[in-house]
Amino acid sequence: MTAAERRAGVSLAAIFALRMFGLFLILPVFSAHAQHIPGGDNLTLVGLAIGAYGLTQACLQIAYGAASDRFGRKPVIFFGLLLFAIGSVVAACADGIYGIIAGRVLQGAGAISAAVTALAADLTRDQHRTKVMAMIGSSIGLVFAVSLVGAPLLYAWIGMSGLFWLTAALALCAMAVLGWVVPGAPQVPRANAGRFVDVLRDGQLMRLNIGVFVLHLIQTTMWVMVPAALISTAGLPVAEHWKVYLPAVLVSFVFMVPAIIFAERYNRMKLVFNGAVALLVVVQLGFYAFGHGVYALGLWLTLFFIAFNVLEATQPSWISRIAPADAKGTALGVYNTLQSAGLFLGGALGGWLAQHHGSAAVFLSCGGLALLWLALAATMSPPPVRAVPAASGG
């Protein structure tokens, strides 16, 4: 990788991390906090406050991606980060559940994931793109693990309002990184920007879109079950769950990095990709058959994070290689829309299955979805690798 590519990868990963850290800090403590605010005794409204962000994201990812194809990546990302910061301020100033919902809706309206990923694709060559996507994915996984440890401490210190103000400040920091650190974006074709219909007709792209929907549906569904399993079968109180999550995330990075290097250096993207999907199947069956006790749960979580991190790095890289040059933002917008839809639906599906059919049905259903995904992935062609000159942006 050139210095410009490393700079692009680190700075764009920092933007994702700054934005996601604030969001992750809210999740472990909000449901407990909501019991003490007006309207917080309504669990439907509490769930809406948590999920409203993902729902708005799902609705606007395509629009932001297409806008970045037409107007440029950086202006769209700036606008989205500004909306995200405003939404955080609205939530920080709210004195009841409805105000927080409004703030979360505005936060989600800053749906910049597709535009940031498209910018990463613009600034890197094919043979190094998965490494940059891995930087971004790893940064998200790391801040998620850190948030599990830090959220209860920060909440005790600055309260829920303080967490939202901190989230707004982090968004402003992300804007500063975008303006002063991220390399200048190269010119890309604009003649037929945002060819939405062409993206939807592309069978390879749609296979990847279905894949990210399944992956994030499984991820959210698992988080309905795993915390309860750590309490009921491992005897671990909520305040100590980070002792399982943090090592699992960190160990997964140790295995994920060599897998990405192997995929890129030896042009074995499809092999590594399919192997990660197969591992996802094994993990769900493992949770079903052997998901009892802290060590077993820790093992399956570690294997899940390995598969998840590899797939999070390879899928957007694959899409950016096969999408039309003038529609990368649109293609990644569709991709991120289905990702957000999977996150939103996974919680509802997991809760419904667990309530009516028990945890076994949840893990078997997730295993079945992963198996169908593996069959679909087996029909895909390996992504092309084009050695083009690196962007030299300043």
Coordinates of C-alpha atoms in Angstrom, one line a residue:
M1 CA 0.0 0.0 0.0
T2 CA 1.2 3.5 -0.8
A3 CA 1.3 6.2 1.9
A4 CA -1.8 7.8 0.4
E5 CA -3.7 4.5 0.6
R6 CA -2.6 3.9 4.2
R7 CA -3.7 7.5 5.1
A8 CA -7.1 6.9 3.4
G9 CA -7.6 3.7 5.2
V10 CA -6.7 5.0 8.7
S11 CA -8.6 8.3 8.3
L12 CA -11.8 6.7 7.0
A13 CA -11.7 4.0 9.7
A14 CA -11.4 6.9 12.2
I15 CA -14.5 8.5 10.8
F16 CA -16.5 5.3 11.1
A17 CA -15.1 4.7 14.6
L18 CA -15.8 8.2 15.9
R19 CA -19.4 8.0 14.6
M20 CA -20.1 4.4 15.7
F21 CA -18.5 4.7 19.2
G22 CA -21.2 7.3 20.2
L23 CA -23.9 5.0 18.9
F24 CA -22.5 1.9 20.7
L25 CA -22.2 3.8 24.0
I26 CA -26.0 4.2 24.1
L27 CA -27.0 0.6 23.6
P28 CA -25.8 -1.1 26.8
V29 CA -27.4 1.5 29.1
F30 CA -30.4 3.0 27.4
S31 CA -33.1 0.5 28.3
A32 CA -32.2 0.9 32.0
H33 CA -32.1 4.7 31.7
A34 CA -35.5 4.8 29.9
Q35 CA -37.3 3.6 33.0
H36 CA -36.6 6.9 34.7
I37 CA -37.8 9.3 31.9
P38 CA -41.4 10.2 30.8
G39 CA -42.7 7.6 28.4
G40 CA -39.8 5.2 29.2
D41 CA -42.1 2.6 30.8
N42 CA -43.5 1.8 27.3
L43 CA -41.2 -0.9 26.0
T44 CA -42.5 -0.4 22.4
L45 CA -41.3 3.2 22.5
V46 CA -38.0 2.2 24.1
G47 CA -37.5 -0.3 21.3
L48 CA -38.4 2.4 18.7
A49 CA -35.9 4.8 20.3
I50 CA -33.2 2.1 19.8
G51 CA -34.2 1.0 16.4
A52 CA -35.3 4.3 14.8
Y53 CA -31.7 5.0 13.9
G54 CA -31.4 1.8 11.8
L55 CA -34.7 2.2 10.2
T56 CA -33.9 5.8 9.0
Q57 CA -30.5 4.6 7.8
A58 CA -32.2 1.8 5.7
C59 CA -34.4 4.4 4.1
L60 CA -31.7 6.8 3.1
Q61 CA -28.6 4.8 2.3
I62 CA -29.4 4.6 -1.4
A63 CA -30.1 8.3 -1.7
Y64 CA -26.8 9.2 0.0
G65 CA -24.9 6.8 -2.2
A66 CA -26.5 8.1 -5.4
A67 CA -25.9 11.7 -4.3
S68 CA -22.2 10.9 -3.7
D69 CA -22.0 9.6 -7.3
R70 CA -23.5 12.9 -8.6
F71 CA -22.2 15.6 -6.2
G72 CA -19.0 14.0 -4.9
R73 CA -18.2 11.9 -1.8
K74 CA -16.9 14.5 0.7
P75 CA -19.8 17.0 0.5
V76 CA -22.3 14.2 1.1
I77 CA -20.3 12.9 4.0
F78 CA -20.0 16.3 5.6
F79 CA -23.8 16.8 5.3
G80 CA -24.5 13.4 6.8
L81 CA -22.1 14.0 9.8
L82 CA -23.7 17.4 10.4
L83 CA -27.2 15.8 10.5
F84 CA -25.9 13.1 12.8
A85 CA -24.4 15.8 15.2
I86 CA -27.7 17.7 15.2
G87 CA -29.7 14.6 16.0
S88 CA -27.3 13.9 18.9
V89 CA -27.9 17.4 20.3
V90 CA -31.7 17.0 19.9
A91 CA -31.5 13.7 21.9
A92 CA -29.2 15.3 24.5
C93 CA -31.7 18.1 25.1
A94 CA -34.8 15.8 25.2
D95 CA -36.6 15.3 28.5
G96 CA -38.7 12.4 27.4
I97 CA -38.8 9.3 25.2
Y98 CA -40.4 11.1 22.2
G99 CA -37.6 13.7 22.1
I100 CA -35.0 11.0 22.1
I101 CA -36.8 9.2 19.3
A102 CA -36.8 12.4 17.2
G103 CA -33.0 12.7 17.9
R104 CA -32.4 9.1 16.9
V105 CA -34.3 9.6 13.7
L106 CA -32.2 12.6 12.8
Q107 CA -29.0 10.6 13.7
G108 CA -30.0 7.9 11.3
A109 CA -30.7 10.5 8.6
G110 CA -27.0 11.0 8.4
A111 CA -26.6 7.8 6.5
I112 CA -23.1 8.1 5.2
S113 CA -21.9 4.5 5.2
A114 CA -22.3 4.0 1.5
A115 CA -20.5 7.3 0.7
V116 CA -17.6 6.6 3.0
T117 CA -17.2 3.1 1.6
A118 CA -17.3 4.4 -2.0
L119 CA -14.7 7.0 -1.1
A120 CA -12.5 4.2 0.3
A121 CA -12.9 2.4 -3.0
D122 CA -12.0 5.6 -4.9
L123 CA -8.8 6.1 -3.0
T124 CA -7.4 2.5 -3.1
R125 CA -6.4 0.1 -5.8
D126 CA -8.2 -3.2 -6.2
Q127 CA -5.4 -5.4 -4.8
H128 CA -5.3 -3.4 -1.5
R129 CA -9.0 -2.5 -1.1
T130 CA -9.9 -5.4 1.2
K131 CA -7.2 -4.3 3.6
V132 CA -8.7 -0.9 3.8
M133 CA -12.2 -2.4 4.3
A134 CA -10.7 -4.6 7.0
M135 CA -9.3 -1.4 8.7
I136 CA -12.8 0.0 8.7
G137 CA -14.5 -3.2 9.9
S138 CA -11.8 -3.7 12.6
S139 CA -12.3 -0.2 13.9
I140 CA -16.0 -0.8 14.3
G141 CA -15.5 -4.1 16.0
L142 CA -12.9 -2.5 18.4
V143 CA -15.0 0.5 19.4
F144 CA -17.9 -1.9 19.9
A145 CA -15.8 -3.9 22.4
V146 CA -14.5 -0.7 24.1
S147 CA -18.1 0.7 24.4
L148 CA -19.2 -2.4 26.3
V149 CA -16.6 -1.6 28.9
G150 CA -16.8 2.1 28.9
A151 CA -20.6 2.7 28.6
P152 CA -21.6 1.9 32.2
L153 CA -18.6 4.0 33.5
L154 CA -19.4 7.0 31.3
Y155 CA -23.1 6.8 32.1
A156 CA -22.4 6.9 35.8
W157 CA -20.2 9.9 35.3
I158 CA -22.0 12.1 32.7
G159 CA -25.5 10.5 32.4
M160 CA -27.5 9.8 29.2
S161 CA -27.6 13.4 28.2
G162 CA -23.8 13.5 28.5
L163 CA -23.5 10.5 26.3
F164 CA -25.5 12.2 23.6
W165 CA -23.4 15.4 23.9
L166 CA -20.3 13.2 23.6
T167 CA -21.7 11.6 20.5
A168 CA -22.2 15.1 18.9
A169 CA -18.7 16.1 19.8
L170 CA -17.3 12.9 18.2
A171 CA -19.3 13.6 15.0
L172 CA -17.6 17.0 14.9
C173 CA -14.2 15.4 15.3
A174 CA -15.1 13.1 12.4
M175 CA -15.9 16.1 10.2
A176 CA -12.5 17.6 11.1
V177 CA -10.8 14.3 10.1
L178 CA -12.7 14.3 6.8
G179 CA -11.7 17.9 6.0
W180 CA -8.0 17.8 7.1
V181 CA -6.8 14.2 7.0
V182 CA -8.7 12.2 4.4
P183 CA -6.9 12.5 1.0
G184 CA -8.6 14.4 -1.8
A185 CA -11.0 12.3 -3.7
P186 CA -10.1 11.6 -7.4
Q187 CA -12.4 12.4 -10.2
V188 CA -14.7 9.5 -11.1
P189 CA -17.1 9.3 -14.1
R190 CA -20.4 11.2 -13.6
A191 CA -22.1 10.9 -16.9
N192 CA -24.7 8.3 -15.8
A193 CA -24.3 8.7 -12.0
G194 CA -26.5 6.6 -9.8
R195 CA -27.7 4.0 -12.3
F196 CA -30.1 2.4 -9.8
V197 CA -31.8 0.0 -12.2
D198 CA -28.5 -1.3 -13.5
V199 CA -27.4 -2.0 -10.0
L200 CA -30.6 -4.0 -9.2
R201 CA -30.3 -6.0 -12.4
D202 CA -26.7 -7.2 -11.6
G203 CA -26.9 -10.7 -10.2
Q204 CA -23.5 -10.6 -8.6
L205 CA -24.3 -7.4 -6.8
M206 CA -27.6 -8.7 -5.6
R207 CA -26.0 -11.9 -4.2
L208 CA -23.7 -9.8 -2.1
N209 CA -26.6 -7.6 -1.0
I210 CA -28.6 -10.7 0.1
G211 CA -25.5 -11.9 1.9
V212 CA -25.0 -8.7 4.0
F213 CA -28.7 -8.8 4.8
V214 CA -28.4 -12.3 6.2
L215 CA -25.1 -11.5 8.0
H216 CA -26.5 -8.6 9.9
L217 CA -29.9 -10.3 10.5
I218 CA -27.9 -13.1 12.2
Q219 CA -25.8 -10.7 14.1
T220 CA -28.7 -8.8 15.6
T221 CA -30.7 -12.0 16.3
M222 CA -27.7 -13.4 18.2
W223 CA -27.6 -10.4 20.4
V224 CA -31.1 -11.1 21.5
M225 CA -29.9 -14.5 22.7
V226 CA -26.3 -14.4 23.8
P227 CA -26.6 -11.9 26.7
A228 CA -29.4 -14.0 28.2
A229 CA -27.3 -17.2 27.7
L230 CA -24.3 -15.6 29.5
I231 CA -26.6 -14.9 32.4
S232 CA -28.6 -18.2 32.5
T233 CA -26.0 -20.8 31.5
A234 CA -22.7 -19.1 32.4
G235 CA -23.9 -17.3 35.5
L236 CA -22.2 -14.0 34.3
P237 CA -24.0 -10.8 35.3
V238 CA -24.4 -8.1 32.7
A239 CA -21.7 -5.9 34.2
E240 CA -19.2 -8.6 33.5
H241 CA -20.2 -9.6 29.9
W242 CA -17.4 -7.5 28.5
K243 CA -15.0 -10.1 29.9
V244 CA -16.3 -12.4 27.2
Y245 CA -16.9 -9.9 24.4
L246 CA -13.6 -8.1 24.6
P247 CA -11.3 -11.1 24.3
A248 CA -13.5 -12.6 21.6
V249 CA -13.2 -9.5 19.5
L250 CA -9.5 -9.1 20.0
V251 CA -8.7 -12.7 19.3
S252 CA -10.8 -12.6 16.1
F253 CA -8.6 -9.8 14.7
V254 CA -5.5 -12.1 15.1
F255 CA -7.2 -14.7 12.8
M256 CA -8.9 -12.2 10.5
V257 CA -5.8 -10.3 9.4
P258 CA -3.9 -13.3 7.9
A259 CA -7.1 -14.4 6.2
I260 CA -7.4 -11.0 4.4
I261 CA -3.7 -11.0 3.5
F262 CA -4.0 -14.5 2.0
A263 CA -7.1 -13.6 0.0
E264 CA -5.5 -10.5 -1.5
R265 CA -1.9 -11.7 -2.0
Y266 CA -2.9 -15.0 -3.6
N267 CA -6.1 -13.9 -5.3
R268 CA -8.2 -16.3 -3.2
M269 CA -11.1 -13.9 -2.3
K270 CA -13.8 -16.4 -3.1
L271 CA -12.2 -19.2 -1.1
V272 CA -11.8 -17.0 2.0
F273 CA -15.3 -15.6 1.6
N274 CA -17.0 -19.0 1.3
G275 CA -14.9 -20.3 4.2
A276 CA -16.2 -17.5 6.4
V277 CA -19.8 -18.2 5.4
A278 CA -19.3 -21.9 6.2
L279 CA -17.8 -20.9 9.6
L280 CA -20.9 -18.9 10.2
V281 CA -23.0 -22.1 9.7
V282 CA -20.8 -24.0 12.1
V283 CA -21.1 -21.3 14.7
Q284 CA -24.9 -21.3 14.7
L285 CA -24.9 -25.1 15.0
G286 CA -22.4 -24.8 17.8
F287 CA -24.6 -22.4 19.7
Y288 CA -27.5 -24.8 19.2
A289 CA -25.7 -28.0 20.3
F290 CA -23.0 -26.8 22.7
G291 CA -23.9 -23.2 23.7
H292 CA -23.8 -23.7 27.5
G293 CA -21.2 -22.4 29.9
V294 CA -18.9 -19.4 29.7
Y295 CA -16.1 -21.1 27.8
A296 CA -18.3 -22.6 25.2
L297 CA -20.1 -19.3 24.6
G298 CA -16.7 -17.5 24.5
L299 CA -15.5 -20.0 21.8
W300 CA -18.5 -19.6 19.6
L301 CA -18.5 -15.9 19.9
T302 CA -14.8 -15.7 19.0
L303 CA -15.5 -17.9 15.9
F304 CA -18.5 -15.7 15.0
F305 CA -16.4 -12.5 15.2
I306 CA -13.7 -14.1 12.9
A307 CA -16.3 -15.0 10.3
F308 CA -18.1 -11.6 10.7
N309 CA -15.0 -9.5 10.4
V310 CA -13.7 -11.3 7.3
L311 CA -17.1 -10.9 5.7
E312 CA -17.4 -7.3 6.7
A313 CA -14.1 -6.6 5.0
T314 CA -14.5 -8.7 1.8
Q315 CA -18.1 -7.9 0.8
P316 CA -17.8 -4.1 0.3
S317 CA -14.5 -4.7 -1.4
W318 CA -16.0 -7.2 -3.7
I319 CA -18.9 -4.8 -4.5
S320 CA -16.6 -1.9 -5.2
R321 CA -14.7 -4.1 -7.8
I322 CA -17.7 -5.2 -9.8
A323 CA -19.9 -2.1 -9.6
P324 CA -19.9 0.3 -12.5
A325 CA -17.4 3.1 -12.0
D326 CA -20.1 5.8 -12.2
A327 CA -22.5 3.9 -9.8
K328 CA -20.3 2.7 -6.9
G329 CA -22.1 5.0 -4.5
T330 CA -25.4 3.7 -5.6
A331 CA -24.3 0.1 -5.4
L332 CA -22.9 0.6 -1.9
G333 CA -26.1 2.4 -1.0
V334 CA -28.2 -0.6 -1.9
Y335 CA -25.7 -2.8 0.0
N336 CA -25.9 -0.6 3.1
T337 CA -29.7 -0.4 2.9
L338 CA -30.0 -4.2 3.1
Q339 CA -27.4 -4.2 5.9
S340 CA -29.5 -1.8 7.9
A341 CA -32.7 -3.7 7.1
G342 CA -31.0 -6.9 8.4
L343 CA -30.1 -5.1 11.6
F344 CA -33.6 -3.8 12.1
L345 CA -35.4 -7.1 11.3
G346 CA -33.0 -9.3 13.1
G347 CA -34.0 -8.1 16.6
A348 CA -37.7 -8.5 15.9
L349 CA -37.3 -11.9 14.3
G350 CA -35.0 -13.2 17.1
G351 CA -37.3 -11.9 19.8
W352 CA -40.4 -13.5 18.1
L353 CA -38.7 -16.9 17.6
A354 CA -37.3 -16.9 21.1
Q355 CA -40.6 -16.1 22.6
H356 CA -42.7 -18.6 20.7
H357 CA -40.2 -21.4 19.9
G358 CA -37.2 -21.0 22.2
S359 CA -33.5 -20.4 21.7
A360 CA -33.0 -23.6 19.8
A361 CA -35.3 -22.3 17.0
V362 CA -33.3 -19.1 16.8
F363 CA -29.9 -20.7 16.3
L364 CA -31.3 -23.4 13.9
S365 CA -33.1 -20.7 11.8
C366 CA -29.9 -18.6 11.7
G367 CA -27.9 -21.7 10.7
G368 CA -30.4 -22.4 7.9
L369 CA -30.1 -18.9 6.6
A370 CA -26.3 -19.1 6.6
L371 CA -26.5 -22.4 4.8
L372 CA -28.7 -20.9 2.1
W373 CA -26.2 -18.0 1.8
L374 CA -23.4 -20.5 1.4
A375 CA -25.2 -22.2 -1.5
L376 CA -25.8 -18.8 -3.1
A377 CA -22.1 -17.7 -2.6
A378 CA -20.9 -20.9 -4.3
T379 CA -22.4 -19.7 -7.5
M380 CA -20.5 -16.4 -7.6
S381 CA -17.5 -15.6 -9.7
P382 CA -14.3 -14.4 -8.1
P383 CA -14.0 -10.6 -8.2
P384 CA -11.5 -9.1 -10.7
V385 CA -8.3 -7.6 -9.5
R386 CA -7.2 -4.6 -11.6
A387 CA -3.8 -3.2 -10.8
V388 CA -4.4 0.5 -11.5
P389 CA -2.4 3.4 -10.3
A390 CA -3.0 4.6 -6.8
A391 CA -4.7 7.9 -6.1
S392 CA -2.2 10.5 -5.1
G393 CA -4.6 12.8 -3.3
G394 CA -3.3 15.3 -0.8

